[in-house]
Amino acid sequence: MPDATDSRQPRKLTMQDVARAAGVSPMTVSNCFRYPERVQEKTRTQVLKVAAELGYVPNLSAGLLAAGTSRVIGAVLPSMRNSSFYRYTAGLREAAAERGYAVITMIAETPAEELSAVQTLLGLRVAGLALIAGPHARELKRMVELSSTPVVEAWAGEDAIGRGVGYDVGAASAELTRHLIAQGRRRIGFVDVAGGGGMRYSMRLPAFRREMFSAGLSDDLVMTVRAADGFGAGAQIIDGFLARDRRIDAVLCPTDVVAAGAIFECNRRGLAVPGEIAVAGWGDYDIGRQITPTLTTVAPFSDAIGRGAVSMLLDGGSGRGAEPLRTAFNVLPREST
Amino acid sequence: MPDATDSRQPRKLTMQDVARAAGVSPMTVSNCFRYPERVQEKTRTQVLKVAAELGYVPNLSAGLLAAGTSRVIGAVLPSMRNSSFYRYTAGLREAAAERGYAVITMIAETPAEELSAVQTLLGLRVAGLALIAGPHARELKRMVELSSTPVVEAWAGEDAIGRGVGYDVGAASAELTRHLIAQGRRRIGFVDVAGGGGMRYSMRLPAFRREMFSAGLSDDLVMTVRAADGFGAGAQIIDGFLARDRRIDAVLCPTDVVAAGAIFECNRRGLAVPGEIAVAGWGDYDIGRQITPTLTTVAPFSDAIGRGAVSMLLDGGSGRGAEPLRTAFNVLPREST
DNA sequence: ACTTTTCGTTGTAGCGCTACAATTTTAGGA
DNA sequence: TCCTAAAATTGTAGCGCTACAACGAAAAGT
């Protein structure tokens, strides 16, 4: 049986194989990938060519084990449904790519899932971990602290796990409230959001109350929805507020999607927006630009949050408990107010 | 200087440390994490407790290197903006979790980014790789073939990289077309989509043409938009079709978002939907359920695609070039047609 | 020509873990 | 009580790579 062992199952390709094929030592191959400038142009070109022909892809795990560092950043997201997070990850990816890092993300919809995602990422020994503010599992904080991996928490305030990065939600809420007051609105309803994501926005309501108080207006018109309701919350909101005060003249919604739902409901009822009632959203989602009337909203520049996260992770130094990085926001007045 | 070395920088914790602290051998610790059933209940509880106290997280890279396999699946997504992909990843995660696997995802918006994401994932030696159909870099196919990592391509047809999994887009398109014809529509416009994602839906138009031909109707009313246009394409579509045929009585849109844009435009113009013109979307997005009138659409059950992808990856065997796995779809007639 | 500097390349050792076989302990019969 | 089978635990070797120090070979001084 001459050919018995010849059934060429493409045995796993190692750096050794590439080295042999290129007639250099394994270390030279390693250097070609990791520190190209250490290798003479000619040698490098040759080695890389051979590697490509063979279809060699360096084993990052082995490299990590040997070197103790990887060039991968891990990000955990609570969901992907929302365009703020989309831009956030885009910011992460751009900033990471500029420094030669890759970003891997894991979705986690519950604190328990988040914990297990963090375990996986820590197990992979990522160079940095980017979390999103929200309710966390109790063990999470201790776990990341013990890991000595740099961690940032996006959309976080003072009490962040790791370092915080985000815009000043309270200031944005205050500015948006002042905008409505300046437009002559007097009976302003505020929609709060309960549950997970709510944590990221807990400063909205107090800031609203403060501004209303300063202007001598009532801050009673507050109701709570679950963010998950999306468009569907619109009817509920308009119903609820009208039942409490027929003459309500403005509504502050927790997201543009909820605000769009509210506007759809106003249309159905023949309530003129912004003639009879103004509606403001939050987050600068696509939909806010497309509906009629266009939606007044707060632009969070989420990509800047992502970029900031990467820079804190990678050059953040040992800033234990350093104060959060504040990114910019912008109140965008449009047709709906 | 007694305390010089006492500045306790929490030196990296290894399995060794846990073993020592728990009074067992490293192998027992390893087994506790990997094959819990091999370890006596009592021992395992004790070891796990010690590990948790110490904040030990096993180094997956080292484990992978030693064992040659990891329990991580890599997924590459072209974007996160769209709720089909959201449900797809949810399906991936559920099915993977049931089998004790984790899913890490990377976003790639261009073929070049996709290639580099695949390199990273292959470098991590993931247990399987889930790709999305679309334009790929030329080197991609060879790279994944050489890697001998199981690969699936979701939304793919016959010519998939690795194995394909997805629903029969042509059949769905035909069924939706027949639905409109059965409703008495005769002058039906078809909106095609150009660019990246278009690839995933290239079977829509031929199927539409076939059905129109069978019914003895004209299939001339075809226009193309870029998917990226989102809501904005609505006006363009309605404008364009009316300019070509004032009596057009139905429009088939490439996504629910585009269809919603078209409905908004019809509302602005006072064109009754479905009275004067029927509008159908594609993809069963949230918005289609929320607008008035609710939108007729095709539900792709994207989570089933994700689940199917995992099962092909993990029990797919050596099915080189096996035929694609076909998942279900459903035409959902609602108010807009 | 001979030393010094600089650059490019190469062995060696070991990162933290797990497969596997060997070993010890425990349970089950006779 | 002793013997065998089964279960639980443990050494050893090595996965593929990179840090580091050592080395050889050109380049630059003297």
XYZ file of C-alpha atoms (C1' of nucleotides) in Angstrom:
734
model
C 0.000 0.000 0.000
C 2.260 2.736 -1.264
C -0.167 5.641 -1.275
C -1.915 5.014 1.994
C -0.521 8.083 3.693
C -0.603 10.167 0.548
C -4.236 11.210 0.973
C -3.028 14.740 1.382
C -5.238 16.171 4.072
C -3.804 19.700 4.051
C -2.040 19.419 7.368
C -2.184 22.523 9.439
C 0.153 25.116 8.048
C 2.594 26.604 10.503
C 5.120 29.351 10.425
C 7.715 26.598 10.254
C 6.328 25.494 6.885
C 6.441 28.988 5.504
C 9.989 29.430 6.769
C 11.096 26.235 5.107
C 9.411 27.129 1.840
C 10.966 30.584 1.843
C 14.371 29.387 2.964
C 14.568 31.540 6.085
C 14.206 30.942 9.795
C 10.839 30.990 11.520
C 11.828 34.129 13.380
C 12.185 35.992 10.131
C 8.710 34.964 9.088
C 7.402 36.092 12.439
C 9.111 39.438 12.074
C 7.674 39.917 8.591
C 4.200 39.889 10.072
C 4.802 41.632 13.350
C 7.643 44.048 12.762
C 7.985 44.376 9.000
C 10.550 47.161 9.363
C 12.988 44.805 11.020
C 13.258 42.713 7.897
C 15.012 43.714 4.734
C 12.628 44.737 1.983
C 13.700 41.961 -0.349
C 13.410 39.190 2.203
C 10.068 40.427 3.397
C 8.542 40.582 -0.055
C 9.684 37.058 -0.754
C 8.407 35.664 2.527
C 5.052 37.371 2.221
C 4.687 36.071 -1.295
C 5.369 32.511 -0.232
C 2.988 32.863 2.692
C 0.225 34.123 0.434
C 0.765 31.298 -2.028
C 0.521 28.755 0.716
C -2.520 30.495 2.155
C -0.837 30.884 5.506
C -2.688 32.841 8.192
C -0.693 33.381 11.403
C -2.196 31.791 14.479
C -3.054 34.778 16.643
C -3.644 32.595 19.673
C -0.154 31.197 19.598
C 1.221 34.670 19.041
C -0.742 36.048 21.909
C 0.401 33.282 24.169
C 4.021 33.877 23.326
C 3.975 37.645 23.270
C 1.393 38.312 25.944
C -0.493 40.889 23.886
C -2.895 40.867 20.986
C -4.057 43.598 18.683
C -7.709 42.926 19.109
C -10.213 45.037 21.006
C -13.396 43.462 22.290
C -16.691 45.309 22.373
C -19.950 44.189 23.947
C -23.195 45.659 22.649
C -26.640 45.344 24.205
C -28.286 45.186 20.801
C -27.772 46.193 17.244
C -31.172 47.593 16.503
C -30.272 51.156 16.999
C -28.304 53.457 14.845
C -26.457 55.062 17.759
C -24.729 51.774 18.380
C -24.114 51.392 14.719
C -22.196 54.647 14.611
C -20.470 53.835 17.862
C -19.043 50.635 16.465
C -18.085 52.427 13.285
C -16.114 54.878 15.429
C -14.515 52.016 17.301
C -13.511 50.311 14.096
C -12.090 53.412 12.467
C -10.031 54.475 15.439
C -8.843 50.929 16.044
C -7.906 50.414 12.403
C -5.815 53.578 12.439
C -3.694 51.991 15.125
C -3.560 48.573 13.565
C -6.103 47.001 15.864
C -9.151 44.932 14.975
C -12.466 45.072 16.819
C -14.523 42.001 17.589
C -17.968 42.466 18.998
C -20.363 40.323 20.943
C -24.050 40.997 21.410
C -25.518 40.531 24.854
C -29.113 41.291 25.650
C -29.179 40.499 29.338
C -26.714 41.097 32.152
C -26.057 37.355 32.281
C -25.245 37.245 28.600
C -23.048 40.263 29.015
C -21.123 38.542 31.755
C -20.521 35.508 29.641
C -19.503 37.644 26.672
C -17.010 39.462 28.850
C -15.650 36.142 30.029
C -15.128 34.995 26.481
C -13.443 38.238 25.504
C -11.254 38.233 28.582
C -10.503 34.590 27.841
C -9.312 35.657 24.434
C -7.080 38.142 26.262
C -8.195 41.102 24.190
C -6.081 44.236 24.450
C -9.040 46.267 25.652
C -12.704 45.890 26.456
C -15.427 48.361 25.506
C -18.681 48.048 27.435
C -21.952 49.968 27.219
C -23.526 51.511 30.288
C -26.572 49.702 31.598
C -27.454 47.200 34.268
C -24.546 44.816 34.752
C -24.220 41.488 36.496
C -22.875 41.882 39.996
C -19.680 39.917 39.351
C -18.804 41.910 36.277
C -16.996 44.771 37.917
C -14.745 42.593 40.018
C -14.013 40.322 37.102
C -12.779 43.071 34.842
C -10.849 44.747 37.616
C -8.979 41.570 38.437
C -8.234 40.995 34.789
C -6.087 44.123 34.554
C -7.398 44.573 31.024
C -8.109 48.193 30.136
C -11.859 48.759 30.148
C -14.064 51.647 29.111
C -17.771 52.038 29.553
C -19.491 54.072 26.893
C -22.477 56.315 27.671
C -21.341 56.137 31.267
C -21.150 58.859 33.862
C -19.017 59.117 36.965
C -19.586 55.631 38.261
C -18.271 53.793 35.227
C -16.771 50.335 35.257
C -13.287 51.099 34.053
C -13.176 54.533 32.523
C -16.231 56.317 31.220
C -16.760 57.977 27.879
C -19.881 59.708 26.696
C -21.617 63.006 26.292
C -23.261 64.970 29.048
C -26.803 63.669 28.854
C -28.013 66.091 31.505
C -26.690 69.126 29.637
C -28.262 67.896 26.416
C -31.596 67.375 28.137
C -31.425 70.856 29.654
C -30.594 72.442 26.330
C -33.418 70.662 24.541
C -35.872 71.703 27.256
C -34.735 75.344 27.017
C -35.216 75.166 23.254
C -38.855 74.157 23.683
C -39.431 76.839 26.284
C -37.847 79.422 24.001
C -40.298 78.360 21.287
C -43.085 79.384 23.590
C -44.110 75.933 24.788
C -45.491 75.907 28.300
C -47.130 72.554 28.953
C -44.357 70.146 28.139
C -44.691 66.392 28.582
C -41.662 64.271 29.269
C -41.430 60.597 28.340
C -39.038 58.608 30.438
C -37.830 55.161 29.589
C -37.762 52.208 31.907
C -35.566 49.162 31.879
C -32.138 48.415 30.494
C -31.234 51.286 28.253
C -32.854 53.685 30.670
C -29.731 53.716 32.744
C -27.848 55.439 29.981
C -30.311 58.274 30.098
C -31.097 58.619 33.761
C -29.872 62.213 33.772
C -32.499 63.354 31.290
C -35.410 63.686 33.656
C -33.692 65.596 36.504
C -32.269 68.081 34.010
C -35.707 68.542 32.455
C -37.224 69.188 35.880
C -34.535 71.711 36.744
C -35.082 73.712 33.590
C -38.855 73.686 33.924
C -38.555 74.810 37.496
C -36.190 77.645 36.559
C -38.679 78.824 33.970
C -41.492 78.698 36.493
C -43.290 75.904 34.628
C -44.857 72.704 35.879
C -42.880 69.511 35.518
C -45.769 67.162 36.292
C -46.368 65.766 32.863
C -44.093 62.773 33.014
C -44.803 59.267 31.830
C -42.736 56.134 31.422
C -42.585 53.665 28.552
C -40.492 50.662 27.883
C -37.984 51.479 25.164
C -38.684 48.145 23.536
C -42.081 49.415 22.472
C -40.572 51.318 19.591
C -43.096 52.912 17.281
C -45.896 51.304 19.172
C -45.386 53.555 22.169
C -46.507 56.551 20.127
C -50.210 55.998 20.533
C -49.834 55.186 24.195
C -47.934 58.414 24.812
C -50.329 60.705 23.020
C -53.325 58.981 24.593
C -51.830 59.189 28.030
C -50.843 62.819 27.899
C -54.110 64.023 26.379
C -55.991 62.225 29.108
C -54.027 64.149 31.676
C -53.955 67.578 30.063
C -55.889 68.426 26.889
C -53.752 71.496 26.355
C -50.340 69.843 26.363
C -48.225 71.621 23.732
C -44.978 69.658 23.557
C -43.623 66.147 24.124
C -40.034 65.118 24.779
C -39.462 61.532 23.705
C -36.651 59.183 24.689
C -35.708 58.220 21.130
C -36.466 59.304 17.604
C -38.287 56.064 16.986
C -40.693 56.716 19.838
C -41.065 60.306 18.666
C -41.851 59.137 15.146
C -44.518 56.869 16.590
C -45.947 59.836 18.444
C -46.011 61.916 15.279
C -47.756 59.119 13.368
C -50.361 59.048 16.105
C -50.808 62.832 15.974
C -51.336 62.559 12.219
C -53.977 59.903 12.733
C -55.775 62.166 15.204
C -55.394 65.257 13.068
C -53.284 66.998 15.697
C -50.972 69.434 13.890
C -47.250 69.042 14.534
C -45.733 71.461 15.378
C -48.795 73.753 15.170
C -50.702 72.321 18.101
C -48.064 70.136 19.631
C -44.282 70.003 19.312
C -42.473 66.656 19.375
C -38.781 66.168 20.064
C -36.811 62.937 19.804
C -33.387 61.842 20.883
C -30.482 60.211 19.108
C -30.545 61.605 15.561
C -31.748 58.415 13.901
C -32.281 58.203 10.147
C -36.015 58.148 10.520
C -36.037 61.578 12.114
C -34.705 63.086 8.937
C -37.171 61.281 6.689
C -40.559 61.747 8.281
C -42.728 64.805 7.802
C -42.294 67.022 9.708
C -38.602 66.382 10.249
C -37.764 65.718 13.841
C -35.998 67.950 16.352
C -33.497 65.780 18.143
C -30.208 65.487 20.004
C -27.241 64.327 17.942
C -24.965 62.301 20.201
C -22.073 61.927 17.729
C -21.853 58.315 18.711
C -18.904 57.708 16.462
C -16.932 60.137 18.618
C -17.815 58.008 21.623
C -16.370 55.015 19.818
C -13.223 56.884 18.873
C -12.847 58.184 22.393
C -13.261 54.688 23.771
C -10.393 53.404 21.660
C -8.098 56.207 22.652
C -8.811 55.701 26.337
C -8.227 52.000 25.957
C -5.001 52.322 24.050
C -3.318 55.402 25.439
C -5.387 55.752 28.551
C -2.455 54.929 30.767
C -3.260 53.676 34.198
C -6.011 56.222 34.714
C -7.818 54.283 37.395
C -10.861 56.233 38.332
C -9.864 59.102 36.106
C -12.789 61.285 35.245
C -14.905 60.337 32.236
C -14.118 61.609 28.761
C -16.856 63.967 27.674
C -17.719 63.932 23.989
C -19.739 66.549 22.140
C -23.478 66.584 21.464
C -25.687 68.871 19.470
C -29.330 69.866 19.775
C -30.762 69.900 16.256
C -33.915 72.006 15.959
C -35.960 70.862 12.968
C -39.533 71.141 11.794
C -41.277 69.251 14.561
C -40.781 71.981 17.210
C 14.471 46.335 52.085
C 11.930 43.732 53.079
C 8.940 44.982 51.145
C 10.612 45.909 47.878
C 9.059 43.062 45.930
C 5.832 43.234 47.830
C 4.259 45.859 45.583
C 1.686 43.337 44.581
C 1.077 43.944 40.921
C -1.550 41.257 40.432
C 0.660 38.967 38.390
C -1.160 37.141 35.691
C -3.278 34.405 37.133
C -2.813 30.969 35.642
C -4.451 27.640 36.022
C -1.412 26.680 38.058
C -2.299 29.294 40.663
C -5.857 28.073 40.920
C -4.663 24.498 41.226
C -2.313 25.409 44.029
C -4.959 27.389 45.853
C -7.476 24.571 45.559
C -4.989 21.844 46.398
C -5.447 19.890 43.194
C -3.472 19.379 40.024
C -3.729 21.754 37.062
C -5.347 19.033 35.016
C -8.229 18.826 37.428
C -8.787 22.539 37.124
C -8.718 22.219 33.370
C -11.242 19.422 33.477
C -13.542 21.439 35.710
C -13.882 24.005 32.957
C -13.803 21.779 29.908
C -15.296 18.490 30.956
C -17.106 19.116 34.237
C -18.592 15.618 34.226
C -15.138 14.097 34.523
C -14.634 15.678 37.907
C -16.311 14.664 41.091
C -19.067 17.026 42.121
C -17.382 17.959 45.379
C -14.000 18.686 43.863
C -15.514 20.675 41.037
C -17.564 22.892 43.323
C -14.502 23.630 45.414
C -12.279 24.376 42.427
C -14.837 26.604 40.762
C -15.332 28.471 44.001
C -11.628 29.127 44.390
C -11.376 30.173 40.750
C -14.213 32.633 41.154
C -12.692 34.092 44.307
C -9.409 34.622 42.572
C -11.144 36.056 39.530
C -9.565 33.489 37.282
C -10.646 33.437 33.639
C -9.181 30.587 31.574
C -6.960 31.664 28.721
C -8.839 30.493 25.658
C -5.856 31.085 23.422
C -3.684 28.738 25.367
C -6.478 26.216 25.442
C -6.985 26.479 21.739
C -3.314 26.062 21.098
C -3.133 22.962 23.222
C -6.386 21.361 22.155
C -6.529 22.520 18.567
C -10.157 23.602 18.799
C -12.082 26.462 20.294
C -15.745 26.885 21.026
C -16.092 30.173 19.277
C -17.849 30.837 15.995
C -16.923 33.892 13.966
C -19.489 35.849 11.976
C -18.868 38.671 9.548
C -21.674 41.147 8.870
C -21.796 43.791 6.172
C -23.608 46.207 8.471
C -25.820 46.290 11.483
C -28.359 48.760 10.252
C -30.956 46.313 9.284
C -33.224 44.181 11.333
C -32.783 41.096 9.147
C -29.197 40.920 10.240
C -30.219 41.559 13.771
C -32.446 38.511 13.774
C -29.844 36.524 11.913
C -27.259 37.113 14.618
C -29.850 36.378 17.264
C -30.418 33.017 15.560
C -26.694 32.408 15.425
C -26.290 33.191 19.096
C -29.188 31.054 20.248
C -28.199 28.019 18.274
C -24.558 28.409 19.239
C -25.372 28.860 22.914
C -27.415 25.659 22.904
C -24.283 23.804 21.919
C -21.980 25.674 24.264
C -20.447 27.899 21.631
C -19.996 31.658 21.663
C -20.349 33.901 18.630
C -18.047 36.798 17.950
C -18.890 39.130 15.126
C -16.967 41.582 13.033
C -18.483 44.286 10.890
C -17.060 44.804 7.417
C -18.490 47.310 5.005
C -16.265 46.691 2.017
C -14.829 43.529 0.476
C -11.386 44.616 1.679
C -12.594 44.995 5.236
C -14.314 41.660 4.970
C -11.086 40.021 3.895
C -9.205 41.443 6.815
C -11.977 40.459 9.221
C -11.838 36.913 7.902
C -8.086 36.904 8.383
C -8.468 37.957 11.983
C -11.129 35.351 12.641
C -9.132 32.636 10.920
C -6.127 33.813 12.897
C -8.129 33.267 16.049
C -8.801 29.762 14.719
C -12.532 29.983 15.208
C -14.441 26.723 15.009
C -16.555 28.009 12.141
C -17.027 31.062 10.002
C -20.371 32.539 8.961
C -20.301 34.910 6.014
C -23.043 36.889 4.294
C -23.535 36.707 0.538
C -22.369 39.750 -1.364
C -19.383 40.877 -3.350
C -16.236 39.323 -1.883
C -12.557 40.052 -2.330
C -10.974 37.762 -4.879
C -8.570 36.126 -2.418
C -11.303 35.323 0.061
C -12.487 32.064 -1.398
C -9.022 30.539 -1.623
C -8.136 31.727 1.831
C -11.065 30.062 3.536
C -10.716 26.907 1.473
C -7.078 26.534 2.446
C -7.919 27.129 6.079
C -10.039 23.980 6.322
C -12.328 25.878 8.693
C -16.014 25.117 8.146
C -17.637 28.043 6.365
C -21.209 28.922 5.543
C -22.513 31.784 3.475
C -25.904 33.072 4.476
C -28.423 34.374 1.925
C -26.375 32.518 -0.650
C -27.535 30.413 -3.550
C -25.779 27.639 -5.436
C -22.437 29.349 -5.806
C -21.728 29.863 -2.120
C -18.329 30.128 -0.550
C -18.392 27.156 1.770
C -21.950 25.941 2.165
C -24.963 28.098 1.495
C -27.957 28.723 3.702
C -30.895 30.951 2.945
C -34.433 31.033 1.666
C -35.465 30.784 -1.953
C -35.578 34.432 -2.930
C -36.875 33.633 -6.389
C -39.805 31.636 -5.034
C -40.643 34.404 -2.579
C -40.552 37.001 -5.327
C -42.797 34.855 -7.518
C -45.290 34.323 -4.732
C -45.451 38.011 -3.905
C -45.958 38.860 -7.562
C -48.755 36.309 -7.862
C -50.354 37.801 -4.768
C -50.513 41.225 -6.409
C -51.854 39.796 -9.626
C -54.501 37.887 -7.678
C -55.529 41.177 -6.080
C -56.327 42.448 -9.551
C -53.208 44.571 -10.071
C -52.173 44.797 -13.680
C -49.568 47.540 -14.024
C -46.995 46.522 -11.501
C -43.724 48.394 -11.014
C -40.662 46.612 -9.737
C -37.872 48.357 -7.838
C -34.516 46.664 -8.096
C -31.564 47.425 -5.904
C -28.037 48.055 -7.078
C -24.746 47.602 -5.301
C -23.540 45.392 -2.482
C -26.624 43.930 -0.926
C -28.204 43.604 -4.327
C -26.388 40.364 -4.823
C -28.422 38.742 -2.127
C -31.583 39.505 -4.023
C -30.579 39.034 -7.612
C -33.235 36.355 -8.078
C -36.083 38.731 -7.346
C -36.304 40.413 -10.732
C -36.142 37.312 -12.963
C -38.859 35.650 -10.885
C -41.024 38.783 -11.129
C -40.601 38.831 -14.905
C -41.492 35.162 -15.185
C -44.709 35.584 -13.248
C -45.753 38.703 -15.121
C -45.097 36.944 -18.391
C -47.137 33.903 -17.360
C -50.013 36.190 -16.497
C -49.733 37.959 -19.842
C -48.777 41.241 -18.206
C -46.032 43.681 -19.066
C -42.822 43.566 -17.042
C -41.447 46.861 -18.334
C -41.918 48.962 -15.239
C -38.573 48.358 -13.594
C -36.328 50.881 -11.923
C -33.206 50.643 -9.837
C -32.280 52.407 -6.619
C -29.337 52.150 -4.326
C -30.371 50.417 -1.124
C -28.459 52.997 0.890
C -31.067 55.567 0.014
C -33.441 54.203 2.597
C -36.587 56.246 3.089
C -35.307 58.851 0.695
C -35.773 56.560 -2.276
C -39.546 56.683 -1.790
C -40.101 59.979 -3.544
C -37.765 59.042 -6.332
C -39.615 55.785 -6.948
C -43.090 57.280 -7.041
C -41.925 60.185 -9.200
C -40.147 57.874 -11.576
C -42.977 55.414 -12.030
C -45.676 58.035 -12.436
C -43.593 59.724 -15.093
C -43.517 56.457 -17.015
C -47.072 55.289 -16.505
C -49.770 57.385 -14.810
C -51.916 54.335 -14.299
C -49.422 52.193 -12.408
C -51.370 50.312 -9.729
C -48.726 48.515 -7.642
C -45.077 48.810 -6.628
C -42.772 46.058 -5.389
C -40.003 47.524 -3.250
C -36.693 45.930 -2.263
C -37.095 46.552 1.472
C -39.761 47.643 3.912
C -37.853 50.850 4.534
C -37.980 51.819 0.889
C -41.636 50.798 0.759
C -42.385 52.960 3.788
C -40.701 55.860 2.028
C -42.891 55.211 -0.995
C -46.019 55.149 1.164
C -45.027 58.426 2.827
C -44.641 59.931 -0.629
C -48.032 58.622 -1.722
C -49.561 60.206 1.375
C -47.944 63.526 0.525
C -49.384 63.346 -2.972
C -52.781 62.190 -1.837
C -52.498 58.888 -3.682
C -54.564 56.308 -1.801
C -52.769 53.168 -0.658
C -53.981 50.523 -1.395
C -56.976 52.131 -3.135
C -55.145 53.622 -6.078
C -51.802 51.961 -5.704
C -50.594 48.911 -3.791
C -47.160 48.905 -2.169
C -45.242 45.821 -1.070
C -42.002 45.697 0.856
C -39.524 42.968 1.674
C -37.960 41.759 4.888
C -40.669 42.150 7.556
C -39.050 45.070 9.357
C -40.636 46.637 12.419
C -41.634 49.734 10.529
C -43.851 47.761 8.202
C -46.057 46.774 11.096
C -46.288 50.295 12.490
C -47.086 52.539 9.573
C -50.566 53.122 8.227
C -51.484 51.220 6.159
C -49.524 48.231 7.426
C -47.191 46.845 4.853
C -47.458 43.656 2.835
C -44.039 42.052 2.927
C -41.960 38.890 2.803
C -40.872 37.478 6.150
C -37.482 35.864 5.696
C -37.281 34.259 9.152
C -33.712 35.441 9.368
C -33.223 33.821 12.728
C -33.780 30.478 11.047
C -30.985 31.348 8.652
C -28.741 31.952 11.643
C -29.760 28.699 13.278
C -29.257 26.838 10.036
C -25.823 28.360 9.649
C -24.742 27.085 13.041
C -26.016 23.596 12.396
C -24.242 23.407 9.051
C -21.068 24.659 10.652
C -21.164 22.307 13.576
C -22.695 19.131 12.246
C -22.313 19.871 8.590
C -19.787 17.131 8.121
C -17.521 17.399 5.151
C -20.285 18.561 2.868
C -18.039 20.197 0.319
C -20.254 21.673 -2.336
C -23.301 20.092 -0.795
C -26.438 21.812 -1.866
C -27.547 24.877 0.079
C -29.844 24.592 3.063
C -33.174 26.190 2.226
C -34.967 27.947 5.054
C -38.597 28.974 5.073
C -40.097 32.301 4.084
C -43.602 33.667 4.229
C -45.476 36.222 2.168
C -47.454 38.360 4.599
C -50.404 40.134 2.949
C -51.333 43.208 4.978
C -53.221 46.430 4.393
C -51.003 48.009 1.776
C -52.032 45.630 -1.031
C 44.030 46.004 6.648
C 41.622 46.158 11.119
C 38.440 47.634 14.340
C 33.928 49.497 15.449
C 29.212 50.267 14.439
C 25.023 48.958 12.395
C 21.906 46.034 10.443
C 19.690 41.627 9.453
C 19.018 37.150 10.864
C 18.781 33.127 13.831
C 18.690 29.619 18.142
C 16.614 28.864 22.538
C 13.309 28.869 25.881
C 8.849 29.078 27.366
C 3.921 31.449 27.190
C -0.795 28.621 29.589
C -3.182 25.115 28.523
C -4.967 20.205 27.260
C -4.554 15.174 25.101
C -3.244 11.072 26.573
C -1.549 7.545 29.209
C -0.428 6.299 33.713
C -1.681 6.186 38.313
C -4.327 6.353 42.509
C -8.682 6.077 44.746
C -13.246 4.268 45.361
C -16.966 1.099 44.705
C -18.666 -3.473 44.041
C -18.414 -8.387 44.323
C -17.031 -12.945 45.971
C -11.235 -9.573 53.942
C -9.329 -9.590 49.371
C -9.706 -8.861 44.308
C -11.397 -6.633 40.211
C -13.771 -2.941 37.669
C -14.797 1.648 37.404
C -14.040 6.342 38.505
C -11.195 10.185 39.673
C -6.930 12.358 39.482
C -2.312 13.388 37.949
C 2.508 13.766 35.146
C 4.431 14.575 30.735
C 4.918 16.444 26.441
C 4.018 19.722 23.165
C 0.528 23.006 20.538
C 2.591 27.578 17.241
C 4.460 31.447 18.130
C 7.581 35.474 19.841
C 11.056 37.890 23.323
C 15.547 38.097 23.816
C 20.179 37.570 23.428
C 23.604 36.013 20.422
C 25.443 35.921 16.080
C 27.251 36.905 11.302
C 27.770 40.142 7.614
C 27.976 44.278 5.489
C 29.198 49.469 6.175
C 31.908 52.981 8.113
C 35.850 54.759 10.492
C 40.922 54.913 11.472
